[in-house]
Every structure is written in structure tokens, then in C-alpha cells.
Short mmCIF file of C-alpha atoms in Angstrom, two decimals:
data_model
loop_
_atom_site.label_atom_id
_atom_site.label_comp_id
_atom_site.label_asym_id
_atom_site.label_seq_id
_atom_site.Cartn_x
_atom_site.Cartn_y
_atom_site.Cartn_z
CA MET E 19 132.26 -139.42 158.64
CA ILE E 20 129.20 -140.25 160.70
CA SER E 21 127.92 -136.72 160.16
CA THR E 22 128.31 -137.09 156.40
CA LYS E 23 126.35 -140.37 156.41
CA LYS E 24 123.59 -138.72 158.42
CA ASN E 25 123.41 -135.88 155.89
CA ILE E 26 123.17 -138.33 152.98
CA ILE E 27 120.42 -140.29 154.74
CA SER E 28 118.55 -137.02 155.42
CA VAL E 29 118.74 -136.00 151.74
CA ILE E 30 117.49 -139.45 150.62
CA ALA E 31 114.62 -139.22 153.10
CA VAL E 32 113.61 -135.78 151.79
CA LEU E 33 113.72 -137.02 148.17
CA LEU E 34 111.54 -140.00 149.07
CA LEU E 35 109.04 -137.73 150.79
CA ILE E 36 108.89 -135.42 147.73
CA SER E 37 108.45 -138.41 145.41
CA CYS E 38 105.66 -139.82 147.57
CA SER E 39 104.02 -136.38 147.74
CA LYS E 40 104.01 -136.09 143.92
CA LYS E 41 102.53 -139.56 143.57
CA ASN E 42 99.88 -138.74 146.14
CA ASP E 43 99.03 -135.47 144.33
CA LYS E 44 98.76 -137.32 141.01
CA ASN E 45 96.62 -140.04 142.55
CA SER E 46 94.49 -137.39 144.25
CA THR E 47 93.92 -135.56 140.94
CA THR E 48 93.04 -138.81 139.18
CA LYS E 49 90.60 -139.74 141.93
CA THR E 50 89.02 -136.25 141.79
CA ASN E 51 88.51 -136.54 138.01
CA GLU E 52 87.05 -140.01 138.37
CA LYS E 53 84.74 -138.75 141.12
CA GLU E 54 83.53 -135.85 138.94
CA GLU E 55 82.87 -138.22 136.02
CA LYS E 56 80.86 -140.53 138.28
CA GLU E 57 78.89 -137.59 139.66
CA ASN E 58 78.14 -136.37 136.12
CA VAL E 59 76.94 -139.83 135.15
CA GLU E 60 74.72 -139.93 138.24
CA VAL E 61 73.35 -136.46 137.48
CA ALA E 62 72.70 -137.46 133.86
CA LYS E 63 70.73 -140.48 135.06
CA LYS E 64 68.56 -138.31 137.29
CA ILE E 65 67.89 -135.52 134.72
CA THR E 66 65.22 -135.96 132.08
CA LEU E 67 64.12 -133.72 129.21
CA GLU E 68 61.21 -132.57 131.35
CA ASP E 69 63.68 -131.18 133.89
CA LEU E 70 65.37 -128.88 131.35
CA LYS E 71 64.33 -125.23 131.72
CA PHE E 72 65.36 -121.82 130.42
CA GLU E 73 68.48 -120.50 132.13
CA ASN E 74 69.86 -116.98 131.84
CA VAL E 75 73.01 -116.50 129.77
CA ILE E 76 72.74 -112.68 129.62
CA SER E 77 70.93 -110.55 132.17
CA ASN E 78 71.23 -106.76 131.99
CA GLN E 79 68.75 -104.87 134.14
CA GLY E 80 68.41 -101.08 134.21
CA GLU E 81 71.42 -100.50 131.94
CA LEU E 82 71.96 -97.03 130.45
CA ALA E 83 72.76 -96.72 126.74
CA ALA E 84 74.19 -93.45 125.42
CA ALA E 85 72.55 -91.59 122.57
CA ASP E 86 73.69 -92.73 119.12
CA SER E 87 75.24 -95.89 120.56
CA PHE E 88 75.53 -99.40 119.18
CA ILE E 89 75.47 -102.27 121.68
CA VAL E 90 76.43 -105.88 120.93
CA LYS E 91 75.91 -108.87 123.25
CA ASP E 92 77.27 -112.31 122.34
CA PHE E 93 76.14 -115.80 123.34
CA PHE E 94 75.87 -119.30 121.84
CA GLY E 95 73.41 -122.11 121.34
CA LEU E 96 73.95 -125.81 120.73
CA SER E 97 72.01 -127.91 118.23
CA LYS E 98 68.37 -128.48 119.37
CA ASP E 99 68.60 -125.76 122.04
CA THR E 100 65.92 -123.07 122.28
CA ILE E 101 66.84 -119.40 122.75
CA GLN E 102 64.49 -116.91 124.38
CA ILE E 103 65.14 -113.14 124.19
CA LYS E 104 63.31 -110.43 126.14
CA PHE E 105 64.04 -106.71 125.78
CA ASN E 106 62.43 -103.41 126.72
CA SER E 107 63.59 -99.80 126.90
CA ASP E 108 62.12 -96.39 127.77
CA ASN E 109 62.74 -95.16 124.20
CA LYS E 110 62.34 -96.85 120.87
CA VAL E 111 65.49 -98.32 119.33
CA LYS E 112 66.26 -97.90 115.63
CA PHE E 113 66.72 -101.65 115.26
CA PHE E 114 67.13 -104.81 117.33
CA SER E 115 68.75 -107.73 115.47
CA ILE E 116 69.70 -111.32 116.31
CA VAL E 117 72.59 -112.40 114.08
CA GLU E 118 74.16 -115.80 113.40
CA GLN E 119 77.89 -115.18 113.80
CA ARG E 120 79.30 -117.90 111.55
CA SER E 121 77.40 -116.90 108.43
CA GLY E 122 76.40 -113.36 109.27
CA ARG E 123 72.77 -114.24 108.54
CA ILE E 124 70.09 -112.33 110.42
CA VAL E 125 67.80 -114.56 112.47
CA LYS E 126 65.36 -111.74 113.15
CA THR E 127 65.26 -107.92 113.07
CA PHE E 128 62.84 -105.62 114.88
CA LYS E 129 62.70 -101.96 113.82
CA LYS E 130 61.59 -98.87 115.74
CA THR E 131 60.53 -100.77 118.81
CA SER E 132 60.94 -100.55 122.57
CA ASP E 133 59.71 -104.06 123.39
CA VAL E 134 60.93 -107.43 122.06
CA GLU E 135 60.03 -110.95 123.05
CA PHE E 136 61.29 -113.62 120.68
CA THR E 137 61.99 -117.37 120.85
CA TYR E 138 63.77 -119.50 118.25
CA ASP E 139 65.27 -122.97 117.85
CA VAL E 140 68.95 -123.62 117.16
CA TYR E 141 69.60 -126.09 114.34
CA PHE E 142 73.41 -126.12 114.41
CA ASP E 143 75.97 -125.24 117.11
CA ASN E 144 76.43 -121.52 116.58
CA PRO E 145 77.53 -118.29 118.22
CA PHE E 146 74.94 -115.49 118.06
CA SER E 147 74.87 -111.76 118.70
CA VAL E 148 72.17 -109.34 119.75
CA LYS E 149 72.82 -105.97 118.08
CA ILE E 150 70.92 -102.88 119.21
CA TYR E 151 71.14 -99.30 117.97
CA PHE E 152 69.94 -96.58 120.38
CA PRO E 153 69.24 -93.21 118.70
CA LYS E 154 68.43 -91.63 122.10
CA GLU E 155 69.83 -92.08 125.58
CA SER E 156 67.82 -94.95 127.04
CA TYR E 157 67.48 -97.24 130.01
CA TYR E 158 66.96 -100.84 128.97
CA ASN E 159 66.54 -104.42 130.20
CA LEU E 160 67.89 -107.35 128.21
CA GLU E 161 67.54 -111.01 129.09
CA VAL E 162 68.78 -113.92 126.95
CA SER E 163 67.96 -117.44 128.14
CA ARG E 164 68.85 -120.84 126.78
CA LYS E 165 66.96 -124.10 127.18
CA SER E 166 69.14 -127.13 126.47
CA GLY E 167 67.79 -129.43 123.77
CA SER E 168 69.23 -132.54 125.41
CA VAL E 169 70.78 -133.72 128.66
CA ASP E 170 74.16 -133.88 126.89
CA ASN E 171 73.82 -130.21 125.95
CA TYR E 172 72.93 -129.37 129.53
CA LEU E 173 76.00 -131.16 130.88
CA SER E 174 78.29 -129.82 128.17
CA LYS E 175 81.13 -127.54 129.28
CA ALA E 176 80.99 -125.62 126.00
CA LYS E 177 82.09 -121.98 126.06
CA LEU E 178 82.28 -119.08 123.62
CA ILE E 179 85.76 -118.24 122.29
CA ARG E 180 86.50 -114.86 120.70
CA ASP E 181 89.17 -114.71 117.96
CA SER E 182 90.65 -111.87 115.93
CA VAL E 183 91.27 -113.15 112.40
CA VAL E 184 93.31 -111.16 109.86
CA VAL E 185 91.70 -111.11 106.40
CA SER E 186 93.36 -110.36 103.07
CA LYS E 187 90.98 -107.54 102.13
CA LYS E 188 88.18 -105.40 103.53
CA THR E 189 84.83 -107.13 104.14
CA ASN E 190 81.46 -106.01 105.49
CA LYS E 191 82.40 -107.35 108.92
CA SER E 192 86.06 -106.38 108.98
CA LYS E 193 87.68 -103.65 111.03
CA ILE E 194 90.89 -101.73 110.41
CA GLY E 195 93.81 -102.35 112.75
CA THR E 196 97.29 -100.90 112.89
CA THR E 197 100.58 -102.56 113.57
CA MET E 198 104.11 -101.23 113.68
CA ALA E 199 106.54 -101.57 110.76
CA PHE E 200 110.20 -100.59 110.52
CA GLU E 201 112.61 -99.24 107.94
CA LYS E 202 116.35 -98.69 107.99
CA ILE E 203 117.45 -95.12 107.30
CA PHE E 204 121.08 -96.06 106.52
CA ASN E 205 122.25 -99.29 104.92
CA GLN E 206 125.22 -99.10 107.27
CA PRO E 207 125.60 -96.93 110.37
CA LYS E 208 126.78 -93.44 109.47
CA LYS E 209 130.29 -92.78 110.73
CA PHE E 210 131.57 -89.38 111.86
CA ILE E 211 134.98 -88.18 112.97
CA VAL E 212 134.77 -85.18 115.27
CA SER E 213 138.32 -83.89 115.05
CA SER E 214 140.34 -82.73 117.99
CA THR E 215 141.63 -79.15 117.93
CA PHE E 216 144.52 -77.46 119.59
CA SER E 217 142.66 -74.29 120.41
CA MET E 218 141.93 -73.28 123.98
CA SER E 219 138.28 -74.24 123.56
CA GLY E 220 139.12 -77.65 122.19
CA GLU E 221 135.94 -77.69 120.08
CA SER E 222 135.15 -79.06 116.65
CA LYS E 223 131.71 -79.48 115.08
CA VAL E 224 130.08 -81.69 112.46
CA TYR E 225 126.47 -82.18 111.38
CA ALA E 226 124.39 -84.45 109.17
CA PRO E 227 120.81 -84.50 107.86
CA ILE E 228 118.63 -87.52 108.64
CA GLU E 229 116.03 -87.94 105.90
CA ILE E 230 112.93 -89.57 107.35
CA PRO E 231 110.49 -91.56 105.11
CA LYS E 232 107.15 -89.87 104.47
CA ASN E 233 104.93 -92.22 106.50
CA THR E 234 107.22 -92.25 109.56
CA LYS E 235 105.69 -91.46 112.94
CA GLU E 236 108.85 -91.66 115.05
CA PHE E 237 112.42 -92.87 114.72
CA ILE E 238 114.74 -94.67 117.09
CA TYR E 239 118.45 -93.95 116.95
CA THR E 240 121.62 -95.22 118.59
CA LEU E 241 124.78 -93.13 118.84
CA ARG E 242 128.01 -94.90 119.77
CA ILE E 243 130.78 -92.54 120.87
CA SER E 244 134.35 -93.80 121.13
CA GLY E 245 138.00 -92.83 121.04
CA GLU E 246 138.84 -95.92 118.96
CA ASP E 247 138.49 -95.95 115.17
CA GLU E 248 137.19 -99.52 115.05
CA THR E 249 133.76 -100.85 114.08
CA GLN E 250 132.11 -103.10 116.67
CA ARG E 251 129.80 -106.09 116.18
CA GLU E 252 126.92 -104.14 117.72
CA ASP E 253 127.07 -101.43 115.04
CA GLY E 254 124.23 -101.86 112.53
CA ARG E 255 122.12 -104.19 114.71
CA LEU E 256 119.45 -101.66 115.65
CA PHE E 257 116.94 -102.81 113.01
CA ASN E 258 117.19 -106.46 114.12
CA ASP E 259 116.93 -105.49 117.79
CA VAL E 260 113.80 -103.36 117.22
CA ASN E 261 112.17 -106.12 115.18
CA ARG E 262 112.97 -108.75 117.82
CA ILE E 263 111.77 -106.69 120.78
CA SER E 264 108.56 -105.57 119.06
CA LYS E 265 107.43 -109.20 118.81
CA LYS E 266 107.75 -109.62 122.57
CA VAL E 267 105.92 -106.44 123.55
CA LYS E 268 102.21 -106.99 124.18
CA VAL E 269 100.10 -104.35 122.45
CA LEU E 270 96.67 -104.98 123.98
CA GLY E 271 95.45 -101.78 125.55
CA ILE E 272 98.57 -99.82 124.58
CA PRO E 273 98.16 -96.81 122.27
CA LEU E 274 100.75 -97.10 119.52
CA TRP E 275 101.79 -93.54 118.95
CA GLU E 276 101.19 -91.61 122.15
CA SER E 277 104.80 -90.97 123.02
CA GLU E 278 104.59 -88.25 125.60
CA GLU E 279 106.92 -88.65 128.54
CA LYS E 280 104.47 -90.49 130.76
CA SER E 281 102.85 -92.67 128.12
CA SER E 282 103.28 -96.40 127.68
CA SER E 283 103.26 -96.48 123.88
CA LEU E 284 104.55 -99.45 121.92
CA SER E 285 107.46 -97.41 120.55
CA ARG E 286 108.50 -96.31 124.03
CA GLU E 287 108.21 -99.88 125.31
CA ILE E 288 110.64 -100.91 122.55
CA LEU E 289 112.99 -98.05 123.42
CA ASN E 290 113.03 -99.03 127.09
CA SER E 291 113.98 -102.59 126.12
CA LEU E 292 116.99 -101.53 124.04
CA PHE E 293 120.47 -101.49 125.56
CA PRO E 294 122.48 -98.31 124.88
CA PRO E 295 125.61 -98.84 122.74
CA LYS E 296 128.88 -99.62 124.48
CA LYS E 297 130.20 -96.60 126.36
CA ASP E 298 133.75 -95.26 126.28
CA GLU E 299 134.07 -93.42 129.59
CA ASP E 300 136.85 -91.12 128.33
CA TYR E 301 134.86 -89.74 125.38
CA THR E 302 131.77 -87.56 125.29
CA LEU E 303 130.11 -85.16 122.85
CA ASN E 304 127.56 -82.40 122.90
CA VAL E 305 124.70 -83.79 120.80
CA PHE E 306 122.02 -81.52 119.32
CA PHE E 307 118.95 -82.41 117.26
CA PHE E 308 117.44 -79.71 115.01
CA ASP E 309 114.14 -79.53 113.12
CA LYS E 310 115.25 -76.65 110.86
CA GLN E 311 118.30 -76.42 108.65
CA LYS E 312 118.82 -72.71 109.31
CA GLU E 313 119.58 -73.48 112.97
CA ILE E 314 122.51 -75.64 111.87
CA LYS E 315 124.34 -72.57 110.50
CA LYS E 316 123.91 -70.80 113.84
CA PHE E 317 125.22 -73.90 115.62
CA LEU E 318 128.32 -74.10 113.41
CA GLN E 319 129.14 -70.40 113.74
CA TYR E 320 128.48 -69.97 117.45
CA PRO E 321 131.68 -69.98 119.60
CA GLY E 322 130.15 -69.62 123.06
CA LYS E 323 128.42 -71.78 125.68
CA GLN E 324 124.96 -70.18 125.87
CA TYR E 325 123.43 -72.67 123.46
CA ALA E 326 119.76 -72.13 124.35
CA SER E 327 119.92 -68.43 123.41
CA ALA E 328 122.16 -68.90 120.35
CA PHE E 329 120.09 -71.40 118.33
CA LYS E 330 116.87 -73.41 118.55
CA TYR E 331 117.27 -77.15 119.09
CA ASP E 332 115.25 -80.09 120.41
CA ILE E 333 116.04 -79.63 124.07
CA ASN E 334 114.25 -82.85 125.11
CA ASN E 335 116.42 -85.09 122.93
CA SER E 336 119.72 -83.21 122.91
CA ALA E 337 122.42 -83.62 125.57
CA LEU E 338 125.66 -82.01 126.69
CA SER E 339 128.78 -84.08 127.38
CA THR E 340 126.94 -87.33 126.72
CA GLN E 341 128.37 -90.79 126.25
CA SER E 342 126.86 -93.37 123.87
CA ARG E 343 123.07 -93.13 123.86
CA VAL E 344 119.79 -94.41 122.45
CA GLY E 345 116.71 -92.26 121.84
CA LEU E 346 113.23 -91.90 120.34
CA ILE E 347 112.24 -88.80 118.34
CA LYS E 348 109.01 -87.76 116.66
CA LYS E 349 109.23 -87.12 112.93
CA PRO E 350 109.76 -83.39 112.27
CA TYR E 351 107.29 -81.62 109.96
CA SER E 352 109.97 -80.94 107.36
CA GLY E 353 110.75 -84.64 106.90
CA PHE E 354 114.37 -84.00 107.94
CA SER E 355 115.99 -84.16 111.34
CA TYR E 356 119.47 -82.71 111.68
CA ILE E 357 122.07 -83.90 114.16
CA GLY E 358 124.91 -81.68 115.32
CA LEU E 359 127.94 -83.08 117.13
CA GLN E 360 130.37 -80.93 119.10
CA SER E 361 133.72 -82.15 120.42
CA THR E 362 134.48 -81.91 124.12
CA SER E 363 138.08 -83.11 123.75
CA SER E 364 141.12 -81.07 122.71
CA PHE E 365 143.59 -83.94 122.58
CA SER E 366 142.24 -86.71 120.33
CA ASN E 367 139.62 -87.44 117.70
CA THR E 368 136.18 -88.72 118.71
CA TYR E 369 134.55 -91.38 116.51
CA VAL E 370 130.80 -91.73 116.19
CA TRP E 371 128.50 -94.37 114.68
CA LEU E 372 124.88 -93.29 114.11
CA ASP E 373 122.18 -95.87 113.35
CA VAL E 374 118.53 -94.94 112.72
CA VAL E 375 115.33 -96.98 112.27
CA ALA E 376 112.06 -95.33 111.19
CA LEU E 377 108.84 -96.52 112.79
CA TYR E 378 105.54 -96.26 110.95
CA GLU E 379 101.99 -97.61 111.06
CA LYS E 380 100.88 -100.41 108.79
CA THR E 381 97.15 -101.01 108.46
CA PHE E 382 95.45 -104.38 108.09
CA HIS E 383 91.90 -105.73 108.08
CA TYR E 384 90.62 -108.18 110.67
CA GLU E 385 87.35 -109.73 111.75
CA ILE E 386 86.13 -110.60 115.23
CA ARG E 387 84.94 -114.19 115.00
CA TYR E 388 83.43 -116.48 117.59
CA ARG E 389 83.60 -120.22 117.93
CA ILE E 390 82.28 -122.74 120.41
CA GLN E 391 84.84 -124.74 122.35
CA LYS E 392 83.50 -127.96 123.86
#
């Protein structure tokens, strides 16, 4: 009993310490903020307009530009600031432009030059870009400096924010992007019954064509193999699962359609996030994928076990004695993929549910826009 009381007292003491620690942290943060504000006020009192000087915002020295290259450097200016730009290169550039990002208006353009020195005043808070086209490989120096137009500007914590904004149609500034779209191949999963046989081999075969939409790049499939002739809740959910997972996968820096074995494509990221259908340990099938219809006839007529020499099939996506599975296959040139199923049981029927979702690229237009966050 005494031990229990001691434990309770210890827990209460720990909770009090944690509570006090949180309060102290909060008070410490508040005091830090108040201290910074006071320091800023003191600095503002000491600084005058005469103290404000040009400060570098971009400084590139001895940079190498490739031949036929286009270089863009971004910065911003606040109202009443002054911007100073200095540039030189060992070869003449085709053009050197300073552009106002919000409107797209050109502040100044210099053509066929290797030396620029330009100063201008900022009338409204605005992001700007320096755009340079190098026809020849060149070494260059670029320096952009900003002189604050007021003490408030100098003390401002403003920064440049880059946004990608989707636009309804193509513009002079827009770029083309691609995203992934999906399409069901079957309204409902396709059901097969691979019958049992009473022969010594115990084999029975079925096949089906999978017609792939024209703009498809790849397709994801699920194959549920079971000894029970009953539909499960998971059957037919592939489209919803692909759609849900695709929204969680980050696409920055990931090539969409490079689906070699070692790639990290968006489609393969989705595949890796899918759970295979429920497995029935007592039932398996030999599963073959074919690109050509003529190979199906060879598959159906062949009685032996030397499959690789008897007919041509997609060896990377086919499997012998497999349980339920999920896979990703590139669209065949013919527009049709054929699946062949071969029984491995001589005692009972095997039931199969095949679901397929086509993946294709959908283009859109977007603009890179900049804004100033204060």
C-alpha cells in the first residue's frame, strides 16, 4: 500500500515537472520574441536612409553557360527600392532582359552584348527575372543588388515564393505538364472458372483478351485465385485503390513512365502500395501473358512442361503455380494483351477474378508564378 502511494506521488511529481517545463518553454519563446521585437525597434531607431546601401541578392562569379542555353535568375524588389544589375561575359549574348513577373512586362532588354550595367527604381512590390540567352559557351559574372527604399523595407522579412499555377488554356508563359489518369477496362472484374480434370496431368486451360485503350502507357491488374465460387468485397476495388494511392504519392523528381525494374516511376510507386488480393493457399495457377494472339493457340494445344520453348510469352510478368497476385504491364504494340490460365489442380475447380485499370498521361498547362510573402 505504501509502495502504491509512493508510485502515485512519483507520477504526480513527474506530471508537475512536465507542466512546469512546458510553461517555461512557452514563457521563454514569448520572451525571445519580445526581445527580438525590442532589438528591431532599437535597430530601426539607429538606422537612417543615409545608412541604406546596395546589398547583393544574386552573385554569380565565373559561371559557365552552355552553348544555346537560356538562363533565368529570379529576385524581388519592394516599393521605392532601387535595383542595380551588373553583367559581363567572354562572348556576346543574344539578349539580356529584365522582366516584371506579375505582368510579364519587360523593364529593359539589351541585345548582342557582353556587358550590362543597369539601375532602375521599383514602383510596386514585384518579383523580377533576369533572362539571358547564350548562343555560345560562355563564362559570365552576374551581380544583382538591392538598395532598400526605406528602413521598413530594410527590416522587412519578405521573401520570394514560387508557385505552379494550372491555367485553363495555353498562354505565352505556360508550360505543358503531365499527370496520370485512370480508366477501368472491365465494368466488373472478369470471372473465370478453370475446370478440374480427371486426367493424369490434371490440367485445364482458359484464356481471355484484354483490350487496352489507345492512349494507355501501362496497366495494373489484380488476379484473385480461389477454390470458392464466391465474390468478395475486395473484387472490383482496384480503380478506387489506384486513384486513392496516386493522390498520396509525391511526383516531384519522379519520371512518370520509366518503369524498368530499378526505376522509381509513379506507376511503380502505386503498384508497390497496393495489397495483393486475398490468397487461398490451396489454389494456384500457371499464369501467362501474351502480346500476340497466335501464341495463345500454341499455349492451348501444348501438352508438355517446356513452356519457354513451346510458345512466346511475357516471361517477366508470367508465373508458374502462383497464388493471387498484382502486377504492372506495359501496353503491347497490338493494343491487346492476352492472359492464359492453366490449372494446377486435378480435384476441384479454380475460380479467378481479373480486374484491370489502364494508366495514361493527361496533359495540362501551368505557369510558374512568383509572389512576395511578407
